[in-house]
Tab-separated table of C-alpha atoms in Angstrom:
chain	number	residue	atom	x	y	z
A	1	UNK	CA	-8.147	-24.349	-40.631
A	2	UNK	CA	-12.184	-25.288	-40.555
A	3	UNK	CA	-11.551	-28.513	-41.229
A	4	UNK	CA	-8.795	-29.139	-38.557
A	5	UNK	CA	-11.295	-26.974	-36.007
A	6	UNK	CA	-14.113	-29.034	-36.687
A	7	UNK	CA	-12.335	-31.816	-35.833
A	8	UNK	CA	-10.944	-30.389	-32.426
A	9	UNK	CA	-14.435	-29.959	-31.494
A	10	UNK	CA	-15.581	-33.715	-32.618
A	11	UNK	CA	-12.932	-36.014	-32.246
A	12	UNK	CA	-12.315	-37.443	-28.718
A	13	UNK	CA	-8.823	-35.638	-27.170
A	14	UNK	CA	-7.334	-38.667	-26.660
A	15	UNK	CA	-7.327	-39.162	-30.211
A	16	UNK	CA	-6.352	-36.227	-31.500
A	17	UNK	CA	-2.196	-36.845	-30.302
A	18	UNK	CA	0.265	-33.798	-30.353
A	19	UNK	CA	1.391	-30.964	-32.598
A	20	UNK	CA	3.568	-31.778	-34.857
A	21	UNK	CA	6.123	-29.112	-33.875
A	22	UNK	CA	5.829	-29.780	-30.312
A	23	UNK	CA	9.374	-31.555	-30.521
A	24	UNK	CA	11.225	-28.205	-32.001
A	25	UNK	CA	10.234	-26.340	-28.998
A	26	UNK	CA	13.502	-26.562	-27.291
A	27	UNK	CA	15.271	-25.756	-30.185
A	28	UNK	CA	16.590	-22.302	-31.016
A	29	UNK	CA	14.502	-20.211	-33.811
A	30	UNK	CA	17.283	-21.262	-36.442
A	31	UNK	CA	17.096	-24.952	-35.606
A	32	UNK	CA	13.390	-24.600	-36.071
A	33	UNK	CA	13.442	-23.026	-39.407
A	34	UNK	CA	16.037	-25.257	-40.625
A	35	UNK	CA	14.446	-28.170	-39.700
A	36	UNK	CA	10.691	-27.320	-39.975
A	37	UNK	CA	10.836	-25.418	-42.729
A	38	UNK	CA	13.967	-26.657	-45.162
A	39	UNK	CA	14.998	-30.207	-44.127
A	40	UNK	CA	12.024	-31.887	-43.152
A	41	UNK	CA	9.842	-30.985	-46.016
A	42	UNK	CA	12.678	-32.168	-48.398
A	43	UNK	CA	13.055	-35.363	-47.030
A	44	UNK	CA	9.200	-36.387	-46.867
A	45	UNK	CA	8.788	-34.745	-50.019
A	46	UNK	CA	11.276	-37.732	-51.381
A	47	UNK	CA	9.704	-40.217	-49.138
A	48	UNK	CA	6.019	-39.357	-49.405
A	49	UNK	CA	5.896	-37.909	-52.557
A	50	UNK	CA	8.543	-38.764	-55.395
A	51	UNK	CA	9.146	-42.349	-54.417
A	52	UNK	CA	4.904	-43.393	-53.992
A	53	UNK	CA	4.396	-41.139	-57.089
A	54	UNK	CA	6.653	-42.567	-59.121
A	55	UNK	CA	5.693	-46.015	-58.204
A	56	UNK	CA	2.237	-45.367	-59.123
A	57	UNK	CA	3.154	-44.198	-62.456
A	58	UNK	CA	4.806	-47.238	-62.816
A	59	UNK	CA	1.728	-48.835	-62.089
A	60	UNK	CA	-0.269	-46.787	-64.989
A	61	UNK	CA	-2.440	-44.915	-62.790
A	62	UNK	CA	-3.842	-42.297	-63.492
A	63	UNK	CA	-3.220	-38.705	-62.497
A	64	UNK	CA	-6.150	-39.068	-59.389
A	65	UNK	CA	-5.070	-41.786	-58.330
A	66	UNK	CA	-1.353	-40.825	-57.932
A	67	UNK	CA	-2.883	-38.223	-55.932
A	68	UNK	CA	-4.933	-40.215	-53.774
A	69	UNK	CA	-1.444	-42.490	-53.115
A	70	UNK	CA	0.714	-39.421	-52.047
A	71	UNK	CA	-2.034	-37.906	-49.907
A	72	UNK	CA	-2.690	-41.652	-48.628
A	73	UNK	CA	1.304	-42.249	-48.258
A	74	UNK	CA	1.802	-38.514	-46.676
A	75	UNK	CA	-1.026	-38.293	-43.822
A	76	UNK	CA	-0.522	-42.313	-42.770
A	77	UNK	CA	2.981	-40.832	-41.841
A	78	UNK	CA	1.714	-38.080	-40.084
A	79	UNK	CA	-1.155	-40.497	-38.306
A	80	UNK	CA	1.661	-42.679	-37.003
A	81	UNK	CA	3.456	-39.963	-35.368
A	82	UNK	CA	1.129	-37.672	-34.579
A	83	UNK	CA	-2.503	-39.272	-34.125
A	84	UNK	CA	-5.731	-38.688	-35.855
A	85	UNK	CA	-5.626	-35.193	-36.094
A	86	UNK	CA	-2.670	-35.015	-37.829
A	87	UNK	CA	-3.060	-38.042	-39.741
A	88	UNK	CA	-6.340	-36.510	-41.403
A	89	UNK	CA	-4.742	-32.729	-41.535
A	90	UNK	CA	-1.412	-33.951	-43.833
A	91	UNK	CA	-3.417	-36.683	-46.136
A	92	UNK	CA	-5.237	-33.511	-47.587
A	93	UNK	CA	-1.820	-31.135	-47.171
A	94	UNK	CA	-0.382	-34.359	-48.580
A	95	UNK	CA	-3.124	-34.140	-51.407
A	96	UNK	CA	-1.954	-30.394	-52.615
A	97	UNK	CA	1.524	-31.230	-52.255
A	98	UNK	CA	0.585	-34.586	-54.304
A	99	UNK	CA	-1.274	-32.278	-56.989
A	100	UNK	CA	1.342	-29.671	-56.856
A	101	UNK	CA	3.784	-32.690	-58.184
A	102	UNK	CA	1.379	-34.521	-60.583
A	103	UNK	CA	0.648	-30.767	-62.580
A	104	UNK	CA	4.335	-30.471	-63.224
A	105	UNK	CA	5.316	-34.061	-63.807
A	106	UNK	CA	5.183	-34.111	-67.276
A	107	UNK	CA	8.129	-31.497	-67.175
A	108	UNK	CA	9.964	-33.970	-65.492
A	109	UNK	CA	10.213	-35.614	-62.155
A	110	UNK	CA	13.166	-32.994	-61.037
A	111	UNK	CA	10.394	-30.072	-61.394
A	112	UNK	CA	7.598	-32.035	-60.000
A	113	UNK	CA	9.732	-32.410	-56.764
A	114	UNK	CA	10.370	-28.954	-56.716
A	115	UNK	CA	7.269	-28.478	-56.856
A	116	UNK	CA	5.757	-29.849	-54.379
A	117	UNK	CA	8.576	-29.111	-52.020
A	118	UNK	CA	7.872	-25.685	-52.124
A	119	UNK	CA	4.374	-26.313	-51.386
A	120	UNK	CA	5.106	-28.674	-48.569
A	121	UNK	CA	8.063	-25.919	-46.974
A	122	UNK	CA	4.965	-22.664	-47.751
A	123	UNK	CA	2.947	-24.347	-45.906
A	124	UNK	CA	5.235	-25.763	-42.748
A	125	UNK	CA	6.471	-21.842	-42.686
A	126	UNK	CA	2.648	-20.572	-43.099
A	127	UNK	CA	1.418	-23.603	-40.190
A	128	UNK	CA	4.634	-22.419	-37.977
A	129	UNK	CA	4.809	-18.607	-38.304
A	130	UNK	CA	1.508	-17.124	-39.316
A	131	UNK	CA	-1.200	-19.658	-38.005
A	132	UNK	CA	-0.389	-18.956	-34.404
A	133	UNK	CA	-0.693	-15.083	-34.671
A	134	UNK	CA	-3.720	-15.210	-37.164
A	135	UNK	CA	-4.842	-17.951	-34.913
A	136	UNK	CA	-3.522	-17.248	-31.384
A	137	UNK	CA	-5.232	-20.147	-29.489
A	138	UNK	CA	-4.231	-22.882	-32.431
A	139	UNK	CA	-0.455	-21.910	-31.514
């Protein structure tokens, strides 16, 4: 939350590009959860995470560098369709949910996913649900 603050303040507002849940507004609160919460982070997490992760196991690197791939992979993603902001905000969520994955990887890339799904869905619940009444003028 400093970080992504900090770089309200500095970053020009044209740069900064929309939430990334401004889409679901229309939606009714089940759609949202559904989506936001359970489908979403499933499908990145295969796409940003298991696929790039894999790949760069593939390639021998090591544990930090895997890492620095699925952060990379996740928040270039999130640039694209959301602008700087977001871009910078998911490569470090991208980052945990990376690390999440790497720490259980050598119980098998079925865990590791799990893993980091459930880090990636926390934290889309946690952004969606408890940010904007802990933080009632980020919501």
């Amino acid at each position: 939350m400093v970080i992504i603050s900090v770089m309200v303040l500095l970053l020009p507002k044209e740069t900064l590009g929309p939430a990334a849940a401004a889409g679901l507004l229309s939606q009714n609160a089940f759609v949202v959860f559904f989506l936001a919460v359970l489908f979403v982070p499933f499908y990145e997490t295969l796409i940003a995470q298991l696929i790039p992760l894999e790949l760069s196991r593939l390639a021998n690197l090591n544990d930090l560098g895997c890492i620095l791939i699925g952060g990379a992979v996740f928040g270039l993603g999130h640039y694209l369709n959301g602008g700087v902001l977001h871009g910078i905000s998911a490569l470090l969520a991208g980052s945990l949910f990376a690390f999440s994955y790497v720490t259980l990887r050598s119980w098998g890339y079925f865990p590791a996913f799990w893993a980091s799904y459930v880090a990636h869905a926390a934290h889309n619940g946690l952004m969606l649900y408890a940010v904007p009444i802990i933080f009632p003028s980020l919501g």
